[in-house]
Structure formats: C-alpha cells, structure tokens
Amino acid sequence: MPIAVFVALQFLREGKTASSLVVAAVGVGVTVIVFLSALIGGLQQSLIDKTLGAQAHIVVRPPEERARLLRIDDAPSGTIIASREQRPAQRVRSIVGWQRTMAELAQDPEVEVVTPVVAGPGFAVRGTASKSVNVLGIEPSSYVQVVAIDDRLIAGALPSSGAQAAIGSELAADLGIEVGDKLRLQAAGGRTELFTVSGVFQLGNREVDERWVLLTLRSGQTLLDLVGGVSSLELRVRGLFEAETTAVRLAAASGLVADSWMRTNDQLLTALRSQSASSLLIQVFVVLAVTIGIASVLVVSVVQKRREIGILRAMGMSRGRIVLVFMVQGGVLGMLGSIVGVALGIAVAMAFGSAVVDARGAPLFPITVELPLVLTAAGTAIATGLIAAVLPAIRAGRLDPAVAIRHD
Amino acid sequence: MTDPVIELAGVTKDFGEDVVTHVLKGIDLRIEAGEFTALVGPSGSGKSTLLNLLGLLDRPTGGKLRVLGRDISALDDTELTELRGRSIGFVFQFHHLLPALTAVQNVLMPLAIARGRVTTEQREAAIEGLREVGLADRADERTMRLSGGQQQRVAIARALVGRPPLVLADEPTGNLDTATADEVFELLRGFNRRLKMAFLLVTHSPELAGRCDRIVTLVDGRIVEDRAIDH
C-alpha cells in the first residue's frame, strides 16, 4: 500500500468521530443531489412525455398564404406608400411535391422518422348529436413511431382500412360510441363519409381525447378534399432538445415552415429550464457546504496532527507526500460519503416513488436513479473532497518539522 | 580514511529578522562513525538548535555542515529530506510515536517512507527490530497501551530499523524513572557497540554523560569543552 494512503487511513481511523460526522455530512449532501436530480429528471421526463405524447418533435407544413402586394414600379423616389395587407383565411393546403420533400427530410442525419399527415376540421355526427373534431389522415405504421398513439389505445386498433376510424376516449363518451359502432364524419368542405370505429385512444390530453379522429391517409385525403396531398410532414428527431435547431435548418433547406415542439411549448420549456436552474443552484450550495465541512475538519486535523506531521517529516517523508496524505483523506471522505449518499438517495427516491401515487396507486411520475446520475454524484463528492483538501494539505506540507516536533 | 558522519565548521544559527538572536556562534565539531557522544549544557545554550541542524531539520545561517561527506548547503529540500530519511534516526524525549499505529507499524514507518509503500517484508524487519528491544510480543499493540519505558523502546527500534549511520537522541531518558532510564541507556549503548552507529545524546544527567565515550559541552552557543572519556 502506498505510504501516503496508509498514513491517511490511519489518521482517519484515529479521528473516527470527526471522520464519521464528515462522511455523514457528505452522505446527506450526495443524497440531496441524487434525490433532487432523480426527482427533477423524472418530473421533467413525465412532463415532456405528456407533451410529446400527442405531438411530433417537428411539424413541417406549407408556408402560410399571403396576399400579393400590388407592385408600384413607377412611384417617384421619396414617396411613401402606406398599405395595409389583409391576411387571407388559411385553408387546408398540400405541401407541393411532398413525396420528394419527405425523402429529402429523411436524409437528414438528425431525422429518425418522417410521416405524412393530412389534417383538417370537421364534424362527427351520430344521430342528432354532432361534435366539432380534428380529422387526421395518417399512415399508421410510420405515425406510431412519431406519436406513440398505439400505446394509448384503450380499445380496438388503429384504422387499417379506408372505412375505419379511431377516436379519442372523450369523443367516444360524448357520442356514446364503442368499437364497432358507426360514425359519420362531415368535413368543412361539405363531404360526408361513414366510418366504423376501429379503436378508442386516450392520451390524457383533453383537447386530443375530445377532438381527434384518426383515419387512414387516403380516407383523410378524400374527406378533406386533398386527394394525393398532405398538409404536413411530422418528424421524430434524435436530439430532443436540438429539435429547434434542426427545425430551423430543415425550414431553410426545404423552403417550408418547420415548427419544433420547443417553439410550440415555449412556456413549458421555460418552466423546465427554470426548474433545472433552481435544482442546479441547490446542488451548487450543497456542494459548497460539503466542501466547507470537509475542509474545516481537515484544517483542524492538520493543527491536531502537527507533531505527527513533524515526526513523519523527520523520518524522511517529503512535503509532497505529506500533501498527498491530506489529499487522500479528502478523497476517501468524499468517496465514503458518496457511497452512503448514493445508497440513501436511492432509498429516498424509492420511498418517494411509492409514497407519492395517484388515485389508482400508480406513481405520479417515474423517479429512477440511473447509473450516469450515480457516477456524477459520486464523482462530484470525490472531487469535492479533493478540492476541500487542497488548502489544508498545502498547509500541512508547509509545516516546519523542527517547529512541529517541538509543538505540544 | 572515511568521511566523518558529521562535520561542522564555523556553523552559526540566527533567529529573527528585526531583532536577531545569535543562538549558535561558530560551532566546529566532528563526529566519527561509531562514536557515542554526549551533548551537555544548560537550558538555552543551543543544544536543541544544534540537534535540529545535525538532524537536517533546519539549515545553518553560516558555516559549513557536512553529513556523510555531503555539503548540505548544496542540497535542495527534497535531497535534504531524502538524506535525512536515509542517514539519521531520531529518539525524542517524549518518544513521539504515532498514536494511531501499532508498535510494529511505528517501527516499519522509516522503511516504508524510504520505499514509498508499506510491504510485508518491512513488517518482518520491524518485528525483528522490536525483538532487539525486547518487545516482539507487543508488536500489534497500540503504542498508547504501552508503558513509558516500552514506548521509548519502540521509538528506539524505529530510529534504528533502517540502520542509519547517525542516531540523534534528545534526552531519551529524561522522562523515565532511574531504573528504566538505565535500561534505555544500556540499550542504546549496546546498539552502538554492536552496530557501530554514531550516537549523539543530549542529556542533563552528568552520570549518563560520564558513561559516554566523549562529552561535548555547549554554553551560550559555543562549544566550551570537548573531551574524550577514558573508561
């Protein structure tokens, strides 16, 4: 065993009470870091999952229609023409040459899946009841890779033929519909078709569960009078939090409009960022308190062990090794504290997960302690121990052995 | 002819910056291998300061100090530490053992420091060292559980385990009763005769000084007498 480690461990063993208290303090600090990170991580993941449960990472759609401005070529210079542009009403339009655009988007290294969607307003009619709905024509096989709606089916299946439709649970309840029942859909353009309900889904988002009607792409195109066209291309990307950058790049490359989930949910994103920032701030203060704790114990130890340090120096131990003895003590305190803290952090996270449950007894959100978090917390604690030890270690190294030995 | 273990020529030591105290005022001294020397003198005469210089714990203000033929003014801090570890053993009045360690761990410490690591061979050598002072059976005892005389013997085993050419003992019997003091002195004397190490003992006891080979008397920072004893 290296001599510095041997002496460091003996010193720690000698000051058992102080060492145990510091390990406990570091442990509590690491517990806070582990638990808080797991909690915030779980909460954020749950919020993101809920938000993206019904939403693609990026939606690419045709640019908005604009009125053409009158050109005035012969206006004399210095003339100011005040004009008011009236925004035209937006109708469901197709992306021109969408198959080619879709192939180009799929080539982008950030893009994982592209799926065509045709969407437009309509009415669901059953008997005398009618509800305003959002009709979506999709390619189920690729759409479920962008929005995992197949996981949220509470009955039946997604439409597999042109005569089938899947509807949200609230809409099904409002119209008294079950799988196998008939549903008449009327598009805003006036076209009406009859569908058989093949499935009912529940995304936990009232707006979606109340208004969404999923058809096959072809049925949607026919109903919305957009035969052969799609109103948007919906994308799943690799880097969830790079979605906005990717969207900007795709928009520039395709000449279309690309909206990322980050832009459409900027309030959520701001909330997530504030949450992360406050969590980080708490962790910084915890690390600071732990550092001061370890440093103060080691400073006291240097004073108490002046004579021992003097003897070791007299026996030929170099200044560098004395510094190392105290650095090792800091590192060991950090390491032991991190073991205690990680174990305690996992226990608290598990206890929290089983205590905070919804009415059905299921956890409100997933709270998991993953390996990278454990390694980061342990690494932080050890680094904190080492940093805290720097000043006391240098002080110990500077002790004059002749003076230290005389000290009683 | 071999180099003396220690050679001082006109060595001075001053303390303080604004108010300078001249503690050692020109010391000339040679200690040969195997000599058993007593250093005596009243309190404040500069014995401890001289011992710190000889032990390479401090550097002289002026003059030449050579240890095993090496001029220490030419050595940097690391070389000085290394030379100290290799060639000088210390026995202090208050034993100065490391209380957290067992007797055997204390004894193996100089070997471990020299090697940079603790090994099982060092433990065996340390137990052998404890046997030489009659404490092999207490090897794994924490030193705080040993009596004053036993602790001082552990300190002697520690000072000698690396077989340094010079052992400096600062009142090694000052804290012990007469019988134990006598035992400890004879122990040191025995090592000196057997292993031919040079010993320099600081002592206040004229009786013990009289049993050494040579007495160096220091008064007010100067050697006033340096005489050999004919036994």
XYZ file of C-alpha atoms in Angstrom:
639
model
C 0.000 0.000 0.000
C 1.404 3.437 -0.853
C 2.713 5.114 2.271
C 0.550 8.235 1.807
C -2.620 6.107 1.634
C -1.513 4.065 4.652
C -0.902 7.151 6.800
C -4.075 8.859 5.540
C -6.219 5.867 6.514
C -4.563 5.698 9.951
C -5.217 9.413 10.511
C -8.866 8.982 9.508
C -9.198 5.978 11.800
C -7.668 7.883 14.669
C -10.160 10.719 14.295
C -13.068 8.286 13.978
C -15.756 10.595 15.337
C -14.829 13.552 13.143
C -14.397 11.266 10.117
C -17.812 9.652 10.675
C -19.503 13.038 11.021
C -17.933 14.298 7.786
C -18.869 11.099 5.956
C -22.441 11.587 7.229
C -22.421 15.234 6.080
C -21.095 14.316 2.635
C -23.626 11.473 2.547
C -26.525 13.846 3.220
C -25.205 16.186 0.524
C -24.947 13.369 -2.011
C -28.427 12.154 -1.001
C -29.834 15.594 -1.760
C -28.047 15.676 -5.131
C -29.134 12.158 -6.120
C -32.717 12.532 -4.954
C -33.213 16.028 -6.316
C -31.734 15.123 -9.701
C -33.850 11.965 -9.917
C -36.949 13.879 -8.857
C -36.470 16.770 -11.267
C -35.403 14.369 -14.028
C -38.480 12.195 -13.509
C -40.786 15.170 -13.313
C -39.370 16.717 -16.463
C -39.422 13.416 -18.327
C -43.039 12.943 -17.354
C -43.946 16.476 -18.490
C -42.108 16.003 -21.779
C -43.692 12.581 -22.317
C -47.144 14.022 -21.680
C -46.475 16.930 -24.033
C -44.917 14.842 -26.775
C -47.429 12.029 -26.310
C -49.693 13.779 -28.799
C -47.166 15.801 -30.706
C -44.387 15.262 -33.207
C -40.932 16.676 -32.456
C -41.127 18.775 -35.620
C -44.076 19.546 -37.913
C -43.227 20.665 -41.441
C -46.054 22.433 -43.277
C -46.507 24.671 -46.302
C -45.823 28.366 -45.811
C -48.838 30.490 -44.921
C -50.777 32.004 -47.783
C -50.227 35.700 -48.133
C -51.995 38.316 -50.232
C -49.900 39.553 -53.131
C -48.942 43.180 -52.745
C -49.543 45.488 -55.608
C -46.345 46.467 -57.286
C -45.805 50.123 -57.822
C -42.844 50.378 -60.150
C -43.209 53.966 -61.210
C -43.568 55.627 -57.800
C -41.310 58.652 -57.634
C -38.418 58.345 -55.196
C -39.148 59.656 -51.692
C -42.768 58.592 -51.995
C -44.074 56.646 -49.016
C -46.786 54.179 -49.844
C -48.826 53.211 -46.841
C -50.520 49.911 -47.477
C -52.490 47.512 -45.282
C -52.156 43.860 -46.058
C -55.212 41.829 -45.189
C -54.282 38.353 -44.038
C -56.169 35.754 -46.072
C -58.048 32.958 -44.342
C -55.889 29.832 -44.203
C -57.270 26.702 -45.839
C -56.041 23.170 -45.783
C -53.335 23.006 -48.420
C -50.923 20.367 -49.518
C -47.162 20.524 -49.472
C -46.193 20.704 -53.112
C -44.184 17.626 -54.123
C -44.424 16.187 -50.594
C -43.032 12.753 -51.552
C -39.785 14.360 -52.677
C -39.667 16.640 -49.599
C -40.322 13.651 -47.356
C -37.431 11.732 -48.950
C -35.144 14.741 -48.510
C -36.112 15.207 -44.843
C -35.494 11.525 -44.169
C -31.929 12.017 -45.431
C -31.130 14.483 -42.630
C -28.889 12.804 -40.036
C -30.951 14.211 -37.160
C -34.258 12.880 -38.526
C -35.294 9.411 -37.378
C -38.795 9.067 -38.832
C -40.958 11.143 -41.178
C -44.683 10.506 -41.548
C -47.207 12.242 -43.807
C -50.363 13.662 -42.232
C -53.391 15.319 -43.683
C -55.361 17.265 -41.091
C -58.409 19.461 -41.201
C -61.562 20.399 -39.325
C -64.810 18.502 -39.479
C -67.833 17.302 -37.554
C -68.541 13.908 -36.065
C -72.237 13.161 -36.261
C -74.175 10.425 -34.564
C -77.914 10.585 -34.545
C -78.804 14.101 -33.594
C -75.504 14.817 -31.802
C -72.604 16.418 -33.569
C -69.201 17.433 -32.299
C -66.522 19.593 -33.852
C -63.468 17.396 -34.492
C -59.986 17.460 -35.903
C -59.658 14.898 -38.677
C -56.208 13.389 -39.158
C -55.368 11.115 -42.061
C -52.283 9.125 -41.141
C -50.084 6.256 -42.225
C -50.469 4.230 -39.013
C -47.239 2.232 -39.437
C -44.987 5.297 -39.518
C -47.230 7.630 -37.496
C -46.962 5.481 -34.354
C -43.191 5.908 -34.499
C -43.654 9.673 -34.290
C -46.582 9.806 -31.870
C -46.870 6.570 -29.901
C -50.642 6.526 -30.023
C -50.805 2.728 -30.333
C -49.639 2.505 -26.709
C -52.579 4.627 -25.676
C -55.386 2.586 -27.248
C -57.880 1.636 -24.606
C -59.991 -0.439 -27.032
C -59.631 -1.847 -30.558
C -56.932 -0.859 -33.012
C -55.855 1.975 -35.280
C -57.655 2.152 -38.667
C -56.312 -0.417 -41.086
C -58.753 0.142 -43.944
C -60.362 3.137 -45.547
C -63.673 2.639 -43.786
C -62.256 2.667 -40.264
C -61.626 5.441 -37.770
C -60.037 5.618 -34.305
C -61.364 8.290 -31.957
C -60.458 9.849 -28.639
C -61.978 8.500 -25.438
C -63.818 11.746 -24.557
C -65.362 11.934 -28.012
C -66.430 8.287 -27.741
C -68.036 9.030 -24.386
C -69.739 12.213 -25.651
C -71.243 10.437 -28.620
C -71.862 7.158 -26.818
C -69.737 5.232 -29.281
C -67.925 1.937 -28.805
C -65.619 -0.047 -31.067
C -67.623 -1.426 -33.994
C -70.188 1.405 -33.992
C -70.740 3.640 -36.993
C -69.728 7.285 -37.081
C -70.497 9.844 -39.724
C -67.858 12.428 -40.450
C -68.522 15.662 -42.257
C -65.606 17.730 -43.483
C -65.616 21.519 -43.515
C -65.828 21.324 -47.304
C -69.165 19.548 -47.027
C -68.102 15.997 -47.948
C -69.605 13.327 -45.685
C -68.451 9.739 -45.162
C -69.485 6.877 -42.887
C -66.835 5.084 -40.823
C -66.691 2.155 -38.460
C -64.922 2.906 -35.186
C -61.949 0.514 -35.003
C -60.370 1.831 -31.844
C -60.565 4.315 -28.949
C -57.439 6.000 -27.590
C -56.735 8.057 -24.509
C -53.717 10.365 -24.484
C -54.549 12.068 -21.204
C -54.817 15.389 -23.070
C -58.430 16.557 -23.016
C -58.188 18.558 -26.228
C -56.909 15.499 -28.115
C -59.183 12.938 -26.470
C -62.190 15.127 -27.188
C -61.418 16.133 -30.771
C -59.101 13.760 -32.587
C -60.394 11.358 -35.231
C -57.742 9.251 -36.946
C -58.339 7.878 -40.444
C -56.059 6.250 -42.959
C -54.148 8.746 -45.088
C -56.204 8.008 -48.195
C -59.552 8.382 -46.381
C -58.370 11.614 -44.832
C -57.276 12.976 -48.205
C -60.632 12.104 -49.722
C -62.696 13.502 -46.846
C -60.703 16.725 -46.639
C -60.701 17.093 -50.394
C -56.956 16.966 -50.706
C -56.554 13.901 -52.873
C -52.896 12.912 -53.246
C -51.779 15.714 -50.930
C -50.650 16.026 -47.322
C -50.993 19.084 -45.127
C -47.926 18.355 -43.019
C -44.954 16.059 -42.565
C -44.359 15.088 -38.945
C -40.916 14.185 -37.720
C -39.218 12.387 -34.910
C -35.627 13.586 -34.368
C -32.675 12.129 -32.486
C -31.811 15.116 -30.295
C -34.978 16.067 -28.455
C -33.520 19.318 -27.166
C -31.860 20.124 -30.507
C -35.288 19.984 -32.206
C -35.477 23.769 -32.653
C -32.034 23.989 -34.290
C -32.948 21.070 -36.534
C -36.283 22.701 -37.406
C -34.577 25.948 -38.406
C -32.151 24.057 -40.596
C -34.873 21.948 -42.234
C -37.032 25.031 -42.857
C -34.134 26.810 -44.548
C -33.318 23.773 -46.671
C -36.885 22.954 -47.759
C -38.382 26.423 -48.007
C -41.286 25.212 -45.865
C -42.349 26.137 -42.340
C -40.932 23.842 -39.638
C -42.233 24.167 -36.083
C -40.441 22.275 -33.327
C -42.107 21.108 -30.130
C -39.811 23.529 -28.341
C -41.323 26.516 -30.095
C -44.918 25.385 -29.699
C -44.313 24.686 -25.999
C -42.014 27.534 -25.090
C -43.774 28.093 -21.774
C -43.192 24.503 -20.792
C -39.590 24.805 -21.889
C -39.092 27.958 -19.830
C -40.571 26.163 -16.827
C -38.274 23.176 -17.365
C -35.253 25.433 -17.668
C -36.134 27.376 -14.509
C -36.649 24.091 -12.712
C -33.253 22.813 -13.861
C -31.594 26.097 -12.926
C -33.042 26.121 -9.410
C -32.127 22.461 -8.947
C -28.583 23.236 -10.085
C -28.392 26.175 -7.702
C -29.461 23.999 -4.763
C -26.857 21.417 -5.747
C -24.134 24.054 -6.004
C -24.920 25.241 -2.473
C -24.944 21.661 -1.198
C -21.529 21.032 -2.787
C -20.263 24.292 -1.288
C -21.478 23.340 2.200
C -19.920 19.874 1.875
C -16.628 21.387 0.701
C -16.511 23.746 3.667
C -17.374 20.843 6.004
C -14.579 18.610 4.739
C -12.087 21.481 4.609
C -12.801 22.560 8.182
C -12.337 19.045 9.551
C -9.053 18.680 7.667
C -7.829 22.100 8.808
C -8.458 21.060 12.420
C -6.765 17.740 11.713
C -3.645 19.499 10.377
C -3.440 21.530 13.598
C -4.027 18.465 15.803
C -1.524 16.372 13.914
C 1.292 18.929 13.753
C 3.555 16.732 15.821
C 2.833 13.592 13.807
C 3.486 15.521 10.610
C 6.772 16.740 12.109
C 7.785 13.165 13.018
C 6.941 11.886 9.546
C 8.982 14.710 8.017
C 11.869 13.931 10.394
C 11.726 10.300 9.248
C 12.235 11.476 5.679
C 8.701 11.906 4.345
C 8.730 14.612 1.675
C 6.480 17.670 1.648
C 4.763 16.247 -1.440
C 3.870 13.031 0.373
C 2.501 14.961 3.363
C 0.302 16.943 0.925
C -0.777 13.626 -0.580
C -1.691 12.229 2.869
C -4.251 15.014 3.319
C -5.467 14.878 -0.281
C -6.105 11.158 0.131
C -8.052 11.877 3.342
C -10.242 14.345 1.426
C -10.749 11.857 -1.402
C -11.570 8.993 0.960
C -14.061 11.114 2.942
C -15.698 12.103 -0.358
C -15.781 8.505 -1.558
C -17.241 7.062 1.656
C -19.742 9.924 1.756
C -20.747 9.226 -1.831
C -21.354 5.525 -1.077
C -23.563 6.451 1.884
C -25.256 9.218 -0.114
C -25.977 7.144 -3.216
C -27.484 4.335 -1.119
C -29.557 6.819 0.868
C -30.534 8.761 -2.275
C -31.825 5.581 -3.965
C -33.724 4.639 -0.802
C -35.336 8.094 -0.530
C -36.201 8.088 -4.257
C -37.824 4.664 -3.945
C -39.704 5.708 -0.821
C -40.890 8.858 -2.577
C -41.959 6.836 -5.636
C -44.120 4.547 -3.522
C -45.489 7.321 -1.295
C -46.480 9.850 -3.946
C -49.078 7.992 -6.006
C -52.234 8.824 -7.894
C -55.766 7.612 -7.045
C -55.064 4.242 -8.713
C -51.921 3.708 -6.646
C -49.563 4.195 -9.593
C -46.575 6.573 -9.157
C -47.407 10.132 -10.246
C -44.290 10.142 -12.372
C -41.355 7.805 -12.846
C -38.466 8.532 -10.476
C -35.447 6.443 -11.338
C -31.824 6.729 -10.218
C -29.723 5.840 -13.241
C -26.046 4.919 -13.421
C -24.831 8.189 -15.001
C -26.510 10.122 -12.158
C -24.895 7.857 -9.542
C -21.488 8.233 -11.190
C -21.868 12.012 -11.488
C -22.904 12.363 -7.831
C -20.088 10.078 -6.635
C -17.583 11.867 -8.878
C -18.758 15.237 -7.564
C -18.359 14.080 -3.950
C -14.846 12.725 -4.524
C -13.808 15.834 -6.465
C -15.317 17.963 -3.673
C -13.278 16.038 -1.090
C -10.101 16.545 -3.086
C -10.754 20.249 -3.670
C -11.623 20.749 0.008
C -8.358 19.065 0.966
C -6.123 21.276 -1.172
C -5.664 24.146 1.316
C -5.261 22.024 4.475
C -2.882 19.726 2.548
C -0.709 22.626 1.422
C -0.675 23.924 4.995
C 0.406 20.535 6.268
C 3.134 20.326 3.627
C 4.488 23.715 4.657
C 4.874 22.803 8.329
C 8.443 23.180 9.506
C 9.353 19.780 11.017
C 11.612 21.295 13.689
C 8.803 23.570 14.891
C 6.144 20.868 14.525
C 8.046 18.376 16.699
C 8.557 20.942 19.470
C 4.817 21.719 19.440
C 2.946 20.118 22.332
C 40.267 7.424 5.878
C 36.471 7.550 5.715
C 34.456 10.766 5.971
C 33.223 11.686 9.422
C 29.494 11.145 9.902
C 29.097 14.785 10.776
C 31.417 17.691 10.255
C 30.643 21.282 11.281
C 32.973 24.173 10.577
C 32.164 27.621 11.950
C 28.437 26.870 11.951
C 26.193 29.720 13.116
C 22.454 29.927 13.540
C 20.484 33.132 13.946
C 16.760 33.582 14.531
C 14.536 36.596 13.933
C 14.619 39.309 11.304
C 14.244 42.669 13.060
C 15.689 41.537 16.362
C 18.305 38.914 15.535
C 19.220 36.310 18.164
C 22.542 34.560 17.615
C 21.883 31.092 19.032
C 24.906 29.236 17.680
C 28.090 31.256 17.389
C 30.604 29.278 15.374
C 30.489 25.548 16.087
C 33.307 23.264 14.991
C 32.564 19.602 15.562
C 33.379 16.230 14.007
C 31.584 13.046 14.862
C 33.151 9.852 13.587
C 31.385 6.604 12.803
C 30.701 4.515 15.899
C 31.269 7.353 18.401
C 28.979 7.567 21.431
C 28.887 11.242 22.317
C 27.008 13.181 24.987
C 25.990 16.765 24.295
C 25.509 18.665 27.540
C 24.857 22.231 28.502
C 22.439 24.423 30.437
C 18.969 25.238 29.109
C 19.108 27.865 26.378
C 22.666 27.019 25.421
C 21.558 25.994 21.901
C 21.511 22.183 22.250
C 18.130 21.749 20.546
C 19.091 24.143 17.762
C 22.308 22.230 17.182
C 20.397 18.949 17.218
C 17.938 20.315 14.607
C 20.873 21.277 12.380
C 22.556 17.888 12.819
C 19.218 16.193 12.138
C 18.812 18.213 8.925
C 15.531 19.609 10.215
C 16.940 23.122 9.815
C 19.757 24.786 7.890
C 22.635 26.811 9.398
C 22.807 30.582 8.893
C 26.550 30.437 8.276
C 29.458 27.983 8.186
C 29.743 24.524 6.652
C 27.734 21.464 7.632
C 28.640 18.151 6.012
C 26.711 14.954 6.623
C 28.364 11.739 5.365
C 30.659 13.944 3.334
C 27.878 15.879 1.621
C 27.737 19.641 1.984
C 24.117 20.289 2.876
C 24.116 23.853 1.549
C 24.326 22.282 -1.925
C 21.196 20.166 -1.370
C 17.659 21.229 -2.151
C 14.750 20.482 0.163
C 13.921 17.138 -1.445
C 17.530 15.918 -1.351
C 17.834 17.050 2.258
C 14.665 15.129 3.207
C 15.936 12.057 1.396
C 19.364 12.259 3.096
C 17.693 12.713 6.473
C 15.461 9.667 5.977
C 18.411 7.517 4.896
C 21.085 8.520 7.358
C 19.600 9.846 10.591
C 17.494 8.191 13.244
C 15.718 10.244 15.920
C 14.854 9.351 19.505
C 12.964 12.116 21.296
C 12.361 12.734 24.970
C 8.609 12.226 24.604
C 9.066 9.233 22.265
C 6.839 10.918 19.611
C 5.284 7.712 18.373
C 2.295 7.868 16.043
C -0.554 7.065 18.441
C -2.870 5.758 15.717
C -0.435 2.989 14.812
C 0.575 -0.247 16.481
C 4.136 -0.756 17.725
C 5.165 -2.673 14.606
C 3.563 -0.090 12.288
C 5.500 2.669 14.053
C 8.753 0.766 13.658
C 8.306 -0.019 9.972
C 7.489 3.609 9.162
C 11.051 4.763 8.235
C 11.417 1.769 5.876
C 8.006 2.427 4.322
C 8.782 6.117 3.878
C 12.074 5.264 2.152
C 10.350 2.763 -0.177
C 7.208 4.871 -0.698
C 4.991 1.937 0.253
C 4.204 -0.451 3.084
C 5.198 -4.079 2.438
C 5.120 -7.371 4.346
C 8.936 -7.635 4.355
C 9.037 -4.326 6.218
C 6.741 -5.807 8.841
C 9.133 -8.697 9.339
C 12.093 -6.319 9.651
C 10.101 -4.214 12.140
C 9.241 -7.257 14.269
C 12.941 -8.116 14.263
C 13.630 -4.544 15.395
C 11.113 -4.938 18.226
C 12.778 -8.229 19.210
C 16.060 -6.337 19.563
C 14.429 -4.078 22.146
C 12.591 -6.988 23.789
C 9.078 -6.087 22.586
C 8.379 -8.583 19.794
C 5.407 -9.938 21.756
C 3.793 -6.490 21.869
C 4.132 -5.863 18.101
C 0.428 -5.455 17.389
C -0.351 -3.437 20.488
C -1.364 0.190 20.032
C 1.503 2.265 21.408
C -0.755 4.219 23.767
C -1.295 0.965 25.713
C 2.432 0.547 26.376
C 4.276 1.903 29.425
C 6.590 4.933 29.118
C 9.710 2.746 29.028
C 8.163 0.418 26.440
C 7.130 3.353 24.272
C 10.674 4.697 24.381
C 11.997 1.279 23.334
C 9.582 1.254 20.383
C 10.919 4.703 19.486
C 14.473 3.317 19.641
C 13.532 0.339 17.441
C 12.002 2.826 14.979
C 15.115 5.017 14.973
C 17.398 2.024 14.358
C 15.364 -0.134 11.975
C 16.860 1.495 8.887
C 20.367 1.140 10.386
C 21.186 4.844 9.985
C 24.861 5.813 10.431
C 23.852 8.503 12.959
C 21.278 8.437 15.745
C 20.295 11.658 17.495
C 18.689 11.214 20.884
C 17.183 14.262 22.588
C 17.058 13.442 26.300
C 15.878 9.898 25.598
C 15.753 9.080 29.307
C 14.561 12.456 30.551
C 11.012 11.283 31.065
C 11.753 7.914 32.665
C 12.427 6.670 36.191
C 16.052 5.858 37.067
C 15.838 2.116 36.553
C 14.083 2.406 33.195
C 16.406 5.236 32.160
C 19.338 2.993 32.860
C 17.817 0.175 30.785
C 17.168 2.502 27.845
C 20.695 3.914 28.027
C 22.227 0.442 28.036
C 20.051 -0.498 25.096
C 21.427 2.438 23.092
C 24.966 1.674 24.214
C 24.529 -1.953 23.146
C 23.392 -0.966 19.664
C 26.309 1.431 19.386
C 28.809 -1.300 20.254
C 27.194 -3.943 18.099
C 26.285 -1.957 15.000
C 28.975 0.748 15.116
C 26.441 3.533 14.619
C 27.345 7.001 15.821
C 25.120 8.260 18.667
C 24.751 11.832 19.876
C 22.831 12.060 23.144
C 21.561 15.286 24.602
C 21.327 14.753 28.340
C 21.058 16.696 31.543
C 22.374 13.772 33.566
C 26.109 14.047 34.385
C 26.046 10.375 35.377
C 24.809 9.230 31.936
C 27.138 11.677 30.148
C 30.005 10.170 32.086
C 29.215 6.740 30.644
C 29.629 8.018 27.043
C 32.880 7.987 25.009
C 33.010 11.741 24.700
C 31.331 14.811 26.219
C 30.727 17.991 24.226
C 29.685 20.926 26.420
C 27.753 23.773 24.872
C 27.399 27.093 26.674
C 25.789 30.180 25.182
C 26.036 28.910 21.597
C 29.671 27.880 21.796
C 31.445 24.584 22.477
C 33.367 25.294 25.650
C 34.632 21.778 26.240
C 35.060 18.671 24.092
C 36.734 15.810 25.896
C 37.060 12.073 25.496
C 36.278 9.836 28.465
C 38.635 7.051 29.258
C 36.634 4.173 30.682
